[in-house]
């Protein structure tokens, strides 16, 4: 069964707009990661946030974590056409065995 | 060369055939994983190995087996392929530096079709 569920399943925005996608999970975690996948290719690690952290930034990416609500969000600011991809959250309960969500398909229109 | 190499990239096989997917890595990571991706289901863990002598089942191991031939090599076998094993298969690696935020390194995937 899936641990993480991303929301929305699909998102379409204009270039320059911000994109926000959410991840909800079921059990307590040690950390949560976000990955990007371009068109059926391998996933690329974007950012990791630990359970004792509330927010992390990496370039145009901002990730928040609310452990009380068992949820995380990924914000991509000033989106570009090259950001078009699927985005997945992955959670680790302390075993270094990550469980992935079902993903959000982001389309950025030029 | 890619850090994590999967072969073959694409494969069509017949029902009942045995097939092996191979994964090799140059990252020096001790942990290796096999995931399967189906549309709408995300990635699901098949097997994982934390070192050469350690093999563990994931959430969907039935119909699959693995072999960790060396730290750098982790192969996945379908003993008797069936059509619902048609999927995109990914190998991934990690090490304890996950603690420092490095995450998994994925291969480019093997697209398997069972007819």
mmCIF file of N, CA, C and O in Angstrom, chain A:
data_model
loop_
_atom_site.group_PDB
_atom_site.id
_atom_site.type_symbol
_atom_site.label_atom_id
_atom_site.label_comp_id
_atom_site.label_asym_id
_atom_site.label_seq_id
_atom_site.Cartn_x
_atom_site.Cartn_y
_atom_site.Cartn_z
ATOM 1 N N UNK A 1 0.850 -1.191 0.000
ATOM 2 C CA UNK A 1 0.000 0.000 0.000
ATOM 3 C C UNK A 1 0.882 1.236 0.000
ATOM 4 O O UNK A 1 2.018 1.207 0.469
ATOM 5 N N UNK A 2 0.367 2.331 -0.535
ATOM 6 C CA UNK A 2 1.135 3.548 -0.631
ATOM 7 C C UNK A 2 1.183 4.229 0.733
ATOM 8 O O UNK A 2 0.196 4.303 1.446
ATOM 9 N N UNK A 3 2.307 4.789 1.063
ATOM 10 C CA UNK A 3 2.433 5.576 2.285
ATOM 11 C C UNK A 3 2.056 7.014 1.993
ATOM 12 O O UNK A 3 1.355 7.649 2.762
ATOM 13 N N UNK A 4 2.550 7.533 0.858
ATOM 14 C CA UNK A 4 2.301 8.926 0.544
ATOM 15 C C UNK A 4 1.305 9.065 -0.585
ATOM 16 O O UNK A 4 1.249 8.250 -1.501
ATOM 17 N N UNK A 5 0.516 10.092 -0.465
ATOM 18 C CA UNK A 5 -0.431 10.415 -1.530
ATOM 19 C C UNK A 5 -0.236 11.861 -1.898
ATOM 20 O O UNK A 5 -0.343 12.750 -1.043
ATOM 21 N N UNK A 6 0.053 12.128 -3.172
ATOM 22 C CA UNK A 6 0.238 13.507 -3.609
ATOM 23 C C UNK A 6 -1.078 14.098 -4.084
ATOM 24 O O UNK A 6 -1.956 13.396 -4.612
ATOM 25 N N UNK A 7 -1.157 15.376 -3.940
ATOM 26 C CA UNK A 7 -2.347 16.112 -4.344
ATOM 27 C C UNK A 7 -1.909 17.475 -4.873
ATOM 28 O O UNK A 7 -1.091 18.134 -4.230
ATOM 29 N N UNK A 8 -2.381 17.922 -6.034
ATOM 30 C CA UNK A 8 -3.310 17.213 -6.909
ATOM 31 C C UNK A 8 -2.617 16.122 -7.715
ATOM 32 O O UNK A 8 -1.397 16.041 -7.715
ATOM 33 N N UNK A 9 -3.372 15.329 -8.421
ATOM 34 C CA UNK A 9 -2.781 14.318 -9.291
ATOM 35 C C UNK A 9 -2.149 14.964 -10.511
ATOM 36 O O UNK A 9 -1.157 14.468 -11.042
ATOM 37 N N UNK A 10 -2.752 16.056 -10.971
ATOM 38 C CA UNK A 10 -2.229 16.765 -12.124
ATOM 39 C C UNK A 10 -2.426 18.257 -11.921
ATOM 40 O O UNK A 10 -3.406 18.687 -11.297
ATOM 41 N N UNK A 11 -1.497 19.035 -12.456
ATOM 42 C CA UNK A 11 -1.508 20.481 -12.281
ATOM 43 C C UNK A 11 -0.962 21.123 -13.547
ATOM 44 O O UNK A 11 0.104 20.721 -14.038
ATOM 45 N N UNK A 12 -1.666 22.118 -14.039
ATOM 46 C CA UNK A 12 -1.237 22.816 -15.242
ATOM 47 C C UNK A 12 -1.195 24.310 -14.948
ATOM 48 O O UNK A 12 -2.192 24.879 -14.492
ATOM 49 N N UNK A 13 -0.045 24.939 -15.160
ATOM 50 C CA UNK A 13 0.107 26.362 -14.848
ATOM 51 C C UNK A 13 0.866 27.057 -15.973
ATOM 52 O O UNK A 13 1.468 26.400 -16.835
ATOM 53 N N UNK A 14 0.854 28.370 -15.927
ATOM 54 C CA UNK A 14 1.591 29.157 -16.886
ATOM 55 C C UNK A 14 3.017 29.379 -16.382
ATOM 56 O O UNK A 14 3.268 29.465 -15.175
ATOM 57 N N UNK A 15 3.912 29.506 -17.320
ATOM 58 C CA UNK A 15 5.299 29.802 -16.975
ATOM 59 C C UNK A 15 5.358 31.083 -16.142
ATOM 60 O O UNK A 15 4.651 32.060 -16.433
ATOM 61 N N UNK A 16 6.181 31.050 -15.106
ATOM 62 C CA UNK A 16 6.304 32.205 -14.227
ATOM 63 C C UNK A 16 5.447 32.111 -12.983
ATOM 64 O O UNK A 16 5.725 32.785 -11.981
ATOM 65 N N UNK A 17 4.403 31.304 -13.023
ATOM 66 C CA UNK A 17 3.554 31.107 -11.844
ATOM 67 C C UNK A 17 4.234 30.138 -10.871
ATOM 68 O O UNK A 17 5.173 29.431 -11.209
ATOM 69 N N UNK A 18 3.700 30.142 -9.653
ATOM 70 C CA UNK A 18 4.181 29.197 -8.655
ATOM 71 C C UNK A 18 3.356 27.917 -8.707
ATOM 72 O O UNK A 18 2.155 27.955 -8.987
ATOM 73 N N UNK A 19 4.000 26.804 -8.423
ATOM 74 C CA UNK A 19 3.320 25.500 -8.390
ATOM 75 C C UNK A 19 3.442 24.924 -6.996
ATOM 76 O O UNK A 19 4.542 24.871 -6.434
ATOM 77 N N UNK A 20 2.316 24.511 -6.444
ATOM 78 C CA UNK A 20 2.325 23.892 -5.124
ATOM 79 C C UNK A 20 1.708 22.510 -5.214
ATOM 80 O O UNK A 20 0.632 22.332 -5.772
ATOM 81 N N UNK A 21 2.388 21.547 -4.679
ATOM 82 C CA UNK A 21 1.863 20.193 -4.612
ATOM 83 C C UNK A 21 2.035 19.668 -3.185
ATOM 84 O O UNK A 21 2.959 20.063 -2.486
ATOM 85 N N UNK A 22 1.122 18.815 -2.802
ATOM 86 C CA UNK A 22 1.068 18.359 -1.418
ATOM 87 C C UNK A 22 1.228 16.852 -1.328
ATOM 88 O O UNK A 22 0.900 16.121 -2.266
ATOM 89 N N UNK A 23 1.713 16.428 -0.181
ATOM 90 C CA UNK A 23 1.906 15.000 0.088
ATOM 91 C C UNK A 23 1.368 14.703 1.472
ATOM 92 O O UNK A 23 1.716 15.390 2.434
ATOM 93 N N UNK A 24 0.511 13.710 1.563
ATOM 94 C CA UNK A 24 0.051 13.268 2.878
ATOM 95 C C UNK A 24 0.514 11.832 3.092
ATOM 96 O O UNK A 24 0.607 11.057 2.133
ATOM 97 N N UNK A 25 0.836 11.503 4.326
ATOM 98 C CA UNK A 25 1.322 10.161 4.618
ATOM 99 C C UNK A 25 0.624 9.638 5.855
ATOM 100 O O UNK A 25 -0.086 10.369 6.541
ATOM 101 N N UNK A 26 0.831 8.349 6.124
ATOM 102 C CA UNK A 26 -0.017 7.704 7.119
ATOM 103 C C UNK A 26 0.654 7.467 8.458
ATOM 104 O O UNK A 26 0.017 7.536 9.505
ATOM 105 N N UNK A 27 1.947 7.134 8.448
ATOM 106 C CA UNK A 27 2.597 6.765 9.696
ATOM 107 C C UNK A 27 3.730 7.727 10.018
ATOM 108 O O UNK A 27 4.148 8.517 9.164
ATOM 109 N N UNK A 28 4.228 7.679 11.226
ATOM 110 C CA UNK A 28 5.327 8.554 11.627
ATOM 111 C C UNK A 28 6.555 8.305 10.762
ATOM 112 O O UNK A 28 6.808 7.179 10.346
ATOM 113 N N UNK A 29 7.295 9.344 10.522
ATOM 114 C CA UNK A 29 8.440 9.240 9.626
ATOM 115 C C UNK A 29 9.697 9.818 10.274
ATOM 116 O O UNK A 29 9.618 10.619 11.191
ATOM 117 N N UNK A 30 10.842 9.400 9.742
ATOM 118 C CA UNK A 30 12.124 10.010 10.097
ATOM 119 C C UNK A 30 12.428 11.189 9.191
ATOM 120 O O UNK A 30 12.959 12.204 9.627
ATOM 121 N N UNK A 31 12.134 11.010 7.906
ATOM 122 C CA UNK A 31 12.341 12.091 6.965
ATOM 123 C C UNK A 31 11.475 11.885 5.735
ATOM 124 O O UNK A 31 10.893 10.810 5.540
ATOM 125 N N UNK A 32 11.391 12.903 4.938
ATOM 126 C CA UNK A 32 10.575 12.871 3.719
ATOM 127 C C UNK A 32 11.391 13.483 2.606
ATOM 128 O O UNK A 32 12.084 14.487 2.809
ATOM 129 N N UNK A 33 11.299 12.891 1.439
ATOM 130 C CA UNK A 33 12.052 13.405 0.296
ATOM 131 C C UNK A 33 11.099 13.714 -0.853
ATOM 132 O O UNK A 33 10.021 13.137 -0.958
ATOM 133 N N UNK A 34 11.537 14.601 -1.706
ATOM 134 C CA UNK A 34 10.825 14.906 -2.943
ATOM 135 C C UNK A 34 11.736 14.568 -4.121
ATOM 136 O O UNK A 34 12.939 14.859 -4.098
ATOM 137 N N UNK A 35 11.112 13.959 -5.153
ATOM 138 C CA UNK A 35 11.817 13.580 -6.363
ATOM 139 C C UNK A 35 11.081 14.113 -7.584
ATOM 140 O O UNK A 35 9.871 14.303 -7.550
ATOM 141 N N UNK A 36 11.828 14.304 -8.666
ATOM 142 C CA UNK A 36 11.255 14.684 -9.955
ATOM 143 C C UNK A 36 11.533 13.574 -10.958
ATOM 144 O O UNK A 36 12.605 12.972 -10.960
ATOM 145 N N UNK A 37 10.549 13.315 -11.825
ATOM 146 C CA UNK A 37 10.703 12.339 -12.889
ATOM 147 C C UNK A 37 10.260 12.960 -14.194
ATOM 148 O O UNK A 37 9.108 13.390 -14.333
ATOM 149 N N UNK A 38 11.169 12.971 -15.149
ATOM 150 C CA UNK A 38 10.848 13.468 -16.484
ATOM 151 C C UNK A 38 10.439 12.297 -17.357
ATOM 152 O O UNK A 38 11.224 11.383 -17.576
ATOM 153 N N UNK A 39 9.199 12.319 -17.810
ATOM 154 C CA UNK A 39 8.692 11.470 -18.880
ATOM 155 C C UNK A 39 9.224 10.032 -18.878
ATOM 156 O O UNK A 39 9.919 9.644 -19.815
ATOM 157 N N UNK A 40 8.935 9.271 -17.808
ATOM 158 C CA UNK A 40 9.299 7.865 -17.789
ATOM 159 C C UNK A 40 10.767 7.578 -17.583
ATOM 160 O O UNK A 40 11.200 6.439 -17.748
ATOM 161 N N UNK A 41 11.516 8.586 -17.219
ATOM 162 C CA UNK A 41 12.939 8.383 -16.952
ATOM 163 C C UNK A 41 13.152 8.173 -15.457
ATOM 164 O O UNK A 41 12.211 8.140 -14.674
ATOM 165 N N UNK A 42 14.415 8.005 -15.062
ATOM 166 C CA UNK A 42 14.721 7.790 -13.658
ATOM 167 C C UNK A 42 14.374 9.002 -12.810
ATOM 168 O O UNK A 42 14.346 10.124 -13.277
ATOM 169 N N UNK A 43 14.101 8.742 -11.550
ATOM 170 C CA UNK A 43 13.773 9.824 -10.636
ATOM 171 C C UNK A 43 15.036 10.537 -10.188
ATOM 172 O O UNK A 43 16.087 9.921 -10.016
ATOM 173 N N UNK A 44 14.897 11.828 -9.971
ATOM 174 C CA UNK A 44 16.015 12.647 -9.520
ATOM 175 C C UNK A 44 15.676 13.234 -8.161
ATOM 176 O O UNK A 44 14.605 13.835 -7.983
ATOM 177 N N UNK A 45 16.578 13.061 -7.220
ATOM 178 C CA UNK A 45 16.360 13.563 -5.866
ATOM 179 C C UNK A 45 16.410 15.087 -5.845
ATOM 180 O O UNK A 45 17.335 15.701 -6.399
ATOM 181 N N UNK A 46 15.403 15.701 -5.220
ATOM 182 C CA UNK A 46 15.348 17.162 -5.134
ATOM 183 C C UNK A 46 15.758 17.658 -3.753
ATOM 184 O O UNK A 46 16.626 18.530 -3.622
ATOM 185 N N UNK A 47 15.123 17.124 -2.722
ATOM 186 C CA UNK A 47 15.340 17.682 -1.385
ATOM 187 C C UNK A 47 14.874 16.692 -0.335
ATOM 188 O O UNK A 47 13.950 15.919 -0.570
ATOM 189 N N UNK A 48 15.528 16.705 0.803
ATOM 190 C CA UNK A 48 15.147 15.875 1.940
ATOM 191 C C UNK A 48 14.854 16.789 3.124
ATOM 192 O O UNK A 48 15.603 17.738 3.379
ATOM 193 N N UNK A 49 13.776 16.504 3.828
ATOM 194 C CA UNK A 49 13.450 17.257 5.037
ATOM 195 C C UNK A 49 13.267 16.261 6.179
ATOM 196 O O UNK A 49 12.600 15.229 6.022
ATOM 197 N N UNK A 50 13.890 16.546 7.301
ATOM 198 C CA UNK A 50 13.822 15.640 8.436
ATOM 199 C C UNK A 50 12.609 15.937 9.296
ATOM 200 O O UNK A 50 12.051 17.027 9.254
ATOM 201 N N UNK A 51 12.238 14.991 10.113
ATOM 202 C CA UNK A 51 11.015 15.126 10.905
ATOM 203 C C UNK A 51 11.093 16.273 11.904
ATOM 204 O O UNK A 51 10.060 16.783 12.337
ATOM 205 N N UNK A 52 12.306 16.695 12.261
ATOM 206 C CA UNK A 52 12.431 17.806 13.218
ATOM 207 C C UNK A 52 12.597 19.157 12.511
ATOM 208 O O UNK A 52 12.847 20.167 13.150
ATOM 209 N N UNK A 53 12.443 19.164 11.188
ATOM 210 C CA UNK A 53 12.518 20.393 10.420
ATOM 211 C C UNK A 53 11.132 20.779 9.931
ATOM 212 O O UNK A 53 10.295 19.909 9.667
ATOM 213 N N UNK A 54 10.919 22.051 9.779
ATOM 214 C CA UNK A 54 9.599 22.525 9.331
ATOM 215 C C UNK A 54 9.647 23.078 7.918
ATOM 216 O O UNK A 54 8.620 23.080 7.213
ATOM 217 N N UNK A 55 10.800 23.554 7.499
ATOM 218 C CA UNK A 55 10.892 24.166 6.172
ATOM 219 C C UNK A 55 12.332 24.059 5.668
ATOM 220 O O UNK A 55 13.282 24.173 6.442
ATOM 221 N N UNK A 56 12.454 23.818 4.345
ATOM 222 C CA UNK A 56 13.781 23.823 3.721
ATOM 223 C C UNK A 56 13.670 24.455 2.345
ATOM 224 O O UNK A 56 12.631 24.360 1.682
ATOM 225 N N UNK A 57 14.776 25.070 1.952
ATOM 226 C CA UNK A 57 14.807 25.726 0.649
ATOM 227 C C UNK A 57 15.975 25.175 -0.159
ATOM 228 O O UNK A 57 17.016 24.813 0.382
ATOM 229 N N UNK A 58 15.770 25.119 -1.458
ATOM 230 C CA UNK A 58 16.849 24.776 -2.366
ATOM 231 C C UNK A 58 16.557 25.462 -3.692
ATOM 232 O O UNK A 58 15.682 25.036 -4.454
ATOM 233 N N UNK A 59 17.244 26.547 -3.962
ATOM 234 C CA UNK A 59 16.988 27.307 -5.187
ATOM 235 C C UNK A 59 15.551 27.786 -5.241
ATOM 236 O O UNK A 59 15.084 28.487 -4.343
ATOM 237 N N UNK A 60 14.825 27.401 -6.275
ATOM 238 C CA UNK A 60 13.417 27.805 -6.410
ATOM 239 C C UNK A 60 12.457 26.865 -5.693
ATOM 240 O O UNK A 60 11.245 27.003 -5.813
ATOM 241 N N UNK A 61 12.980 25.906 -4.982
ATOM 242 C CA UNK A 61 12.149 24.932 -4.275
ATOM 243 C C UNK A 61 12.038 25.291 -2.800
ATOM 244 O O UNK A 61 13.011 25.671 -2.166
ATOM 245 N N UNK A 62 10.799 25.144 -2.296
ATOM 246 C CA UNK A 62 10.574 25.312 -0.864
ATOM 247 C C UNK A 62 9.718 24.144 -0.395
ATOM 248 O O UNK A 62 8.660 23.878 -0.965
ATOM 249 N N UNK A 63 10.199 23.447 0.600
ATOM 250 C CA UNK A 63 9.470 22.302 1.137
ATOM 251 C C UNK A 63 9.099 22.592 2.581
ATOM 252 O O UNK A 63 9.910 23.105 3.344
ATOM 253 N N UNK A 64 7.869 22.274 2.930
ATOM 254 C CA UNK A 64 7.438 22.373 4.310
ATOM 255 C C UNK A 64 6.994 21.000 4.798
ATOM 256 O O UNK A 64 6.602 20.140 4.000
ATOM 257 N N UNK A 65 7.053 20.819 6.082
ATOM 258 C CA UNK A 65 6.645 19.567 6.703
ATOM 259 C C UNK A 65 5.849 19.865 7.955
ATOM 260 O O UNK A 65 6.294 20.639 8.805
ATOM 261 N N UNK A 66 4.677 19.274 8.054
ATOM 262 C CA UNK A 66 3.840 19.396 9.241
ATOM 263 C C UNK A 66 3.598 17.987 9.767
ATOM 264 O O UNK A 66 2.732 17.268 9.263
ATOM 265 N N UNK A 67 4.367 17.577 10.751
ATOM 266 C CA UNK A 67 4.246 16.206 11.252
ATOM 267 C C UNK A 67 2.948 15.989 12.017
ATOM 268 O O UNK A 67 2.460 14.862 12.084
ATOM 269 N N UNK A 68 2.371 17.052 12.557
ATOM 270 C CA UNK A 68 1.100 16.882 13.273
ATOM 271 C C UNK A 68 -0.026 16.538 12.304
ATOM 272 O O UNK A 68 -0.956 15.818 12.660
ATOM 273 N N UNK A 69 0.082 17.047 11.086
ATOM 274 C CA UNK A 69 -0.925 16.759 10.062
ATOM 275 C C UNK A 69 -0.466 15.659 9.117
ATOM 276 O O UNK A 69 -1.187 15.296 8.190
ATOM 277 N N UNK A 70 0.752 15.163 9.325
ATOM 278 C CA UNK A 70 1.318 14.144 8.442
ATOM 279 C C UNK A 70 1.228 14.614 6.987
ATOM 280 O O UNK A 70 0.655 13.928 6.114
ATOM 281 N N UNK A 71 1.766 15.788 6.742
ATOM 282 C CA UNK A 71 1.704 16.311 5.387
ATOM 283 C C UNK A 71 2.929 17.160 5.077
ATOM 284 O O UNK A 71 3.580 17.706 5.983
ATOM 285 N N UNK A 72 3.226 17.254 3.788
ATOM 286 C CA UNK A 72 4.331 18.066 3.299
ATOM 287 C C UNK A 72 3.878 18.768 2.032
ATOM 288 O O UNK A 72 2.981 18.281 1.324
ATOM 289 N N UNK A 73 4.486 19.905 1.755
ATOM 290 C CA UNK A 73 4.191 20.578 0.494
ATOM 291 C C UNK A 73 5.492 20.944 -0.190
ATOM 292 O O UNK A 73 6.515 21.216 0.457
ATOM 293 N N UNK A 74 5.436 20.934 -1.517
ATOM 294 C CA UNK A 74 6.555 21.354 -2.358
ATOM 295 C C UNK A 74 6.088 22.547 -3.168
ATOM 296 O O UNK A 74 5.089 22.450 -3.896
ATOM 297 N N UNK A 75 6.781 23.649 -3.034
ATOM 298 C CA UNK A 75 6.482 24.859 -3.798
ATOM 299 C C UNK A 75 7.613 25.101 -4.778
ATOM 300 O O UNK A 75 8.780 25.131 -4.390
ATOM 301 N N UNK A 76 7.264 25.258 -6.048
ATOM 302 C CA UNK A 76 8.234 25.653 -7.072
ATOM 303 C C UNK A 76 7.883 27.076 -7.463
ATOM 304 O O UNK A 76 6.780 27.334 -7.972
ATOM 305 N N UNK A 77 8.779 27.990 -7.231
ATOM 306 C CA UNK A 77 8.498 29.387 -7.558
ATOM 307 C C UNK A 77 8.962 29.716 -8.970
ATOM 308 O O UNK A 77 9.888 29.088 -9.503
ATOM 309 N N UNK A 78 8.296 30.682 -9.571
ATOM 310 C CA UNK A 78 8.670 31.173 -10.908
ATOM 311 C C UNK A 78 8.914 30.015 -11.859
ATOM 312 O O UNK A 78 10.011 29.852 -12.416
ATOM 313 N N UNK A 79 7.906 29.185 -12.038
ATOM 314 C CA UNK A 79 8.075 27.948 -12.791
ATOM 315 C C UNK A 79 8.506 28.192 -14.235
ATOM 316 O O UNK A 79 8.219 29.244 -14.831
ATOM 317 N N UNK A 80 9.155 27.193 -14.785
ATOM 318 C CA UNK A 80 9.665 27.225 -16.153
ATOM 319 C C UNK A 80 9.150 26.011 -16.898
ATOM 320 O O UNK A 80 8.790 25.007 -16.281
ATOM 321 N N UNK A 81 9.151 26.067 -18.208
ATOM 322 C CA UNK A 81 8.709 24.923 -19.004
ATOM 323 C C UNK A 81 9.515 23.671 -18.648
ATOM 324 O O UNK A 81 8.988 22.553 -18.653
ATOM 325 N N UNK A 82 10.779 23.859 -18.308
ATOM 326 C CA UNK A 82 11.641 22.718 -17.969
ATOM 327 C C UNK A 82 11.247 22.049 -16.657
ATOM 328 O O UNK A 82 11.724 20.946 -16.354
ATOM 329 N N UNK A 83 10.385 22.689 -15.878
ATOM 330 C CA UNK A 83 9.900 22.072 -14.642
ATOM 331 C C UNK A 83 8.799 21.050 -14.911
ATOM 332 O O UNK A 83 8.374 20.339 -13.984
ATOM 333 N N UNK A 84 8.324 20.989 -16.145
ATOM 334 C CA UNK A 84 7.307 19.997 -16.504
ATOM 335 C C UNK A 84 7.829 18.602 -16.223
ATOM 336 O O UNK A 84 8.850 18.182 -16.768
ATOM 337 N N UNK A 85 7.133 17.886 -15.341
ATOM 338 C CA UNK A 85 7.598 16.582 -14.878
ATOM 339 C C UNK A 85 6.568 16.034 -13.902
ATOM 340 O O UNK A 85 5.584 16.705 -13.577
ATOM 341 N N UNK A 86 6.813 14.840 -13.421
ATOM 342 C CA UNK A 86 6.044 14.294 -12.304
ATOM 343 C C UNK A 86 6.883 14.426 -11.037
ATOM 344 O O UNK A 86 8.104 14.252 -11.071
ATOM 345 N N UNK A 87 6.201 14.737 -9.949
ATOM 346 C CA UNK A 87 6.882 14.955 -8.684
ATOM 347 C C UNK A 87 6.336 13.966 -7.660
ATOM 348 O O UNK A 87 5.123 13.795 -7.533
ATOM 349 N N UNK A 88 7.260 13.333 -6.952
ATOM 350 C CA UNK A 88 6.888 12.299 -5.994
ATOM 351 C C UNK A 88 7.447 12.636 -4.618
ATOM 352 O O UNK A 88 8.587 13.098 -4.503
ATOM 353 N N UNK A 89 6.657 12.342 -3.607
ATOM 354 C CA UNK A 89 7.209 12.361 -2.255
ATOM 355 C C UNK A 89 7.542 10.920 -1.854
ATOM 356 O O UNK A 89 6.943 9.966 -2.362
ATOM 357 N N UNK A 90 8.499 10.781 -0.977
ATOM 358 C CA UNK A 90 8.912 9.461 -0.488
ATOM 359 C C UNK A 90 9.202 9.576 0.998
ATOM 360 O O UNK A 90 9.882 10.511 1.429
ATOM 361 N N UNK A 91 8.688 8.642 1.760
ATOM 362 C CA UNK A 91 8.831 8.723 3.210
ATOM 363 C C UNK A 91 9.631 7.546 3.744
ATOM 364 O O UNK A 91 9.576 6.438 3.212
ATOM 365 N N UNK A 92 10.359 7.824 4.798
ATOM 366 C CA UNK A 92 11.173 6.811 5.462
ATOM 367 C C UNK A 92 10.807 6.788 6.934
ATOM 368 O O UNK A 92 10.868 7.811 7.600
ATOM 369 N N UNK A 93 10.437 5.592 7.399
ATOM 370 C CA UNK A 93 10.064 5.447 8.802
ATOM 371 C C UNK A 93 11.258 5.091 9.670
ATOM 372 O O UNK A 93 11.106 4.699 10.821
ATOM 373 N N UNK A 94 12.453 5.202 9.114
ATOM 374 C CA UNK A 94 13.647 4.938 9.906
ATOM 375 C C UNK A 94 14.405 3.722 9.452
ATOM 376 O O UNK A 94 15.370 3.308 10.073
ATOM 377 N N UNK A 95 13.977 3.130 8.351
ATOM 378 C CA UNK A 95 14.598 1.897 7.866
ATOM 379 C C UNK A 95 15.425 2.108 6.608
ATOM 380 O O UNK A 95 15.955 1.152 6.061
ATOM 381 N N UNK A 96 15.516 3.343 6.101
ATOM 382 C CA UNK A 96 16.168 3.641 4.826
ATOM 383 C C UNK A 96 15.526 2.883 3.684
ATOM 384 O O UNK A 96 16.146 2.620 2.662
ATOM 385 N N UNK A 97 14.248 2.570 3.865
ATOM 386 C CA UNK A 97 13.466 1.902 2.824
ATOM 387 C C UNK A 97 12.315 2.849 2.529
ATOM 388 O O UNK A 97 11.369 2.935 3.288
ATOM 389 N N UNK A 98 12.451 3.586 1.441
ATOM 390 C CA UNK A 98 11.507 4.651 1.170
ATOM 391 C C UNK A 98 10.257 4.148 0.470
ATOM 392 O O UNK A 98 10.335 3.310 -0.429
ATOM 393 N N UNK A 99 9.127 4.688 0.868
ATOM 394 C CA UNK A 99 7.850 4.383 0.256
ATOM 395 C C UNK A 99 7.408 5.606 -0.518
ATOM 396 O O UNK A 99 7.342 6.709 0.037
ATOM 397 N N UNK A 100 7.100 5.412 -1.794
ATOM 398 C CA UNK A 100 6.781 6.529 -2.672
ATOM 399 C C UNK A 100 5.281 6.730 -2.800
ATOM 400 O O UNK A 100 4.497 5.788 -2.751
ATOM 401 N N UNK A 101 4.899 7.969 -3.011
ATOM 402 C CA UNK A 101 3.520 8.297 -3.322
ATOM 403 C C UNK A 101 3.233 8.090 -4.795
ATOM 404 O O UNK A 101 4.081 7.617 -5.564
ATOM 405 N N UNK A 102 2.033 8.467 -5.192
ATOM 406 C CA UNK A 102 1.575 8.228 -6.562
ATOM 407 C C UNK A 102 1.934 9.356 -7.519
ATOM 408 O O UNK A 102 1.782 9.212 -8.719
ATOM 409 N N UNK A 103 2.389 10.471 -7.017
ATOM 410 C CA UNK A 103 2.925 11.521 -7.865
ATOM 411 C C UNK A 103 1.932 12.582 -8.299
ATOM 412 O O UNK A 103 0.726 12.353 -8.362
ATOM 413 N N UNK A 104 2.473 13.756 -8.575
ATOM 414 C CA UNK A 104 1.729 14.873 -9.175
ATOM 415 C C UNK A 104 2.347 15.171 -10.526
ATOM 416 O O UNK A 104 3.558 15.378 -10.620
ATOM 417 N N UNK A 105 1.515 15.183 -11.563
ATOM 418 C CA UNK A 105 2.014 15.526 -12.911
ATOM 419 C C UNK A 105 1.879 17.030 -13.105
ATOM 420 O O UNK A 105 0.770 17.555 -13.124
ATOM 421 N N UNK A 106 3.000 17.691 -13.240
ATOM 422 C CA UNK A 106 3.017 19.143 -13.432
ATOM 423 C C UNK A 106 3.306 19.464 -14.889
ATOM 424 O O UNK A 106 4.266 18.955 -15.463
ATOM 425 N N UNK A 107 2.487 20.333 -15.438
ATOM 426 C CA UNK A 107 2.722 20.818 -16.796
ATOM 427 C C UNK A 107 2.831 22.331 -16.739
ATOM 428 O O UNK A 107 1.909 23.010 -16.263
ATOM 429 N N UNK A 108 3.942 22.866 -17.197
ATOM 430 C CA UNK A 108 4.168 24.299 -17.223
ATOM 431 C C UNK A 108 4.092 24.758 -18.671
ATOM 432 O O UNK A 108 4.877 24.323 -19.519
ATOM 433 N N UNK A 109 3.137 25.626 -18.917
ATOM 434 C CA UNK A 109 2.877 26.086 -20.280
ATOM 435 C C UNK A 109 3.682 27.337 -20.579
ATOM 436 O O UNK A 109 3.653 28.298 -19.810
ATOM 437 N N UNK A 110 4.363 27.322 -21.710
ATOM 438 C CA UNK A 110 5.198 28.472 -22.091
ATOM 439 C C UNK A 110 4.351 29.623 -22.635
ATOM 440 O O UNK A 110 3.227 29.392 -23.095
#
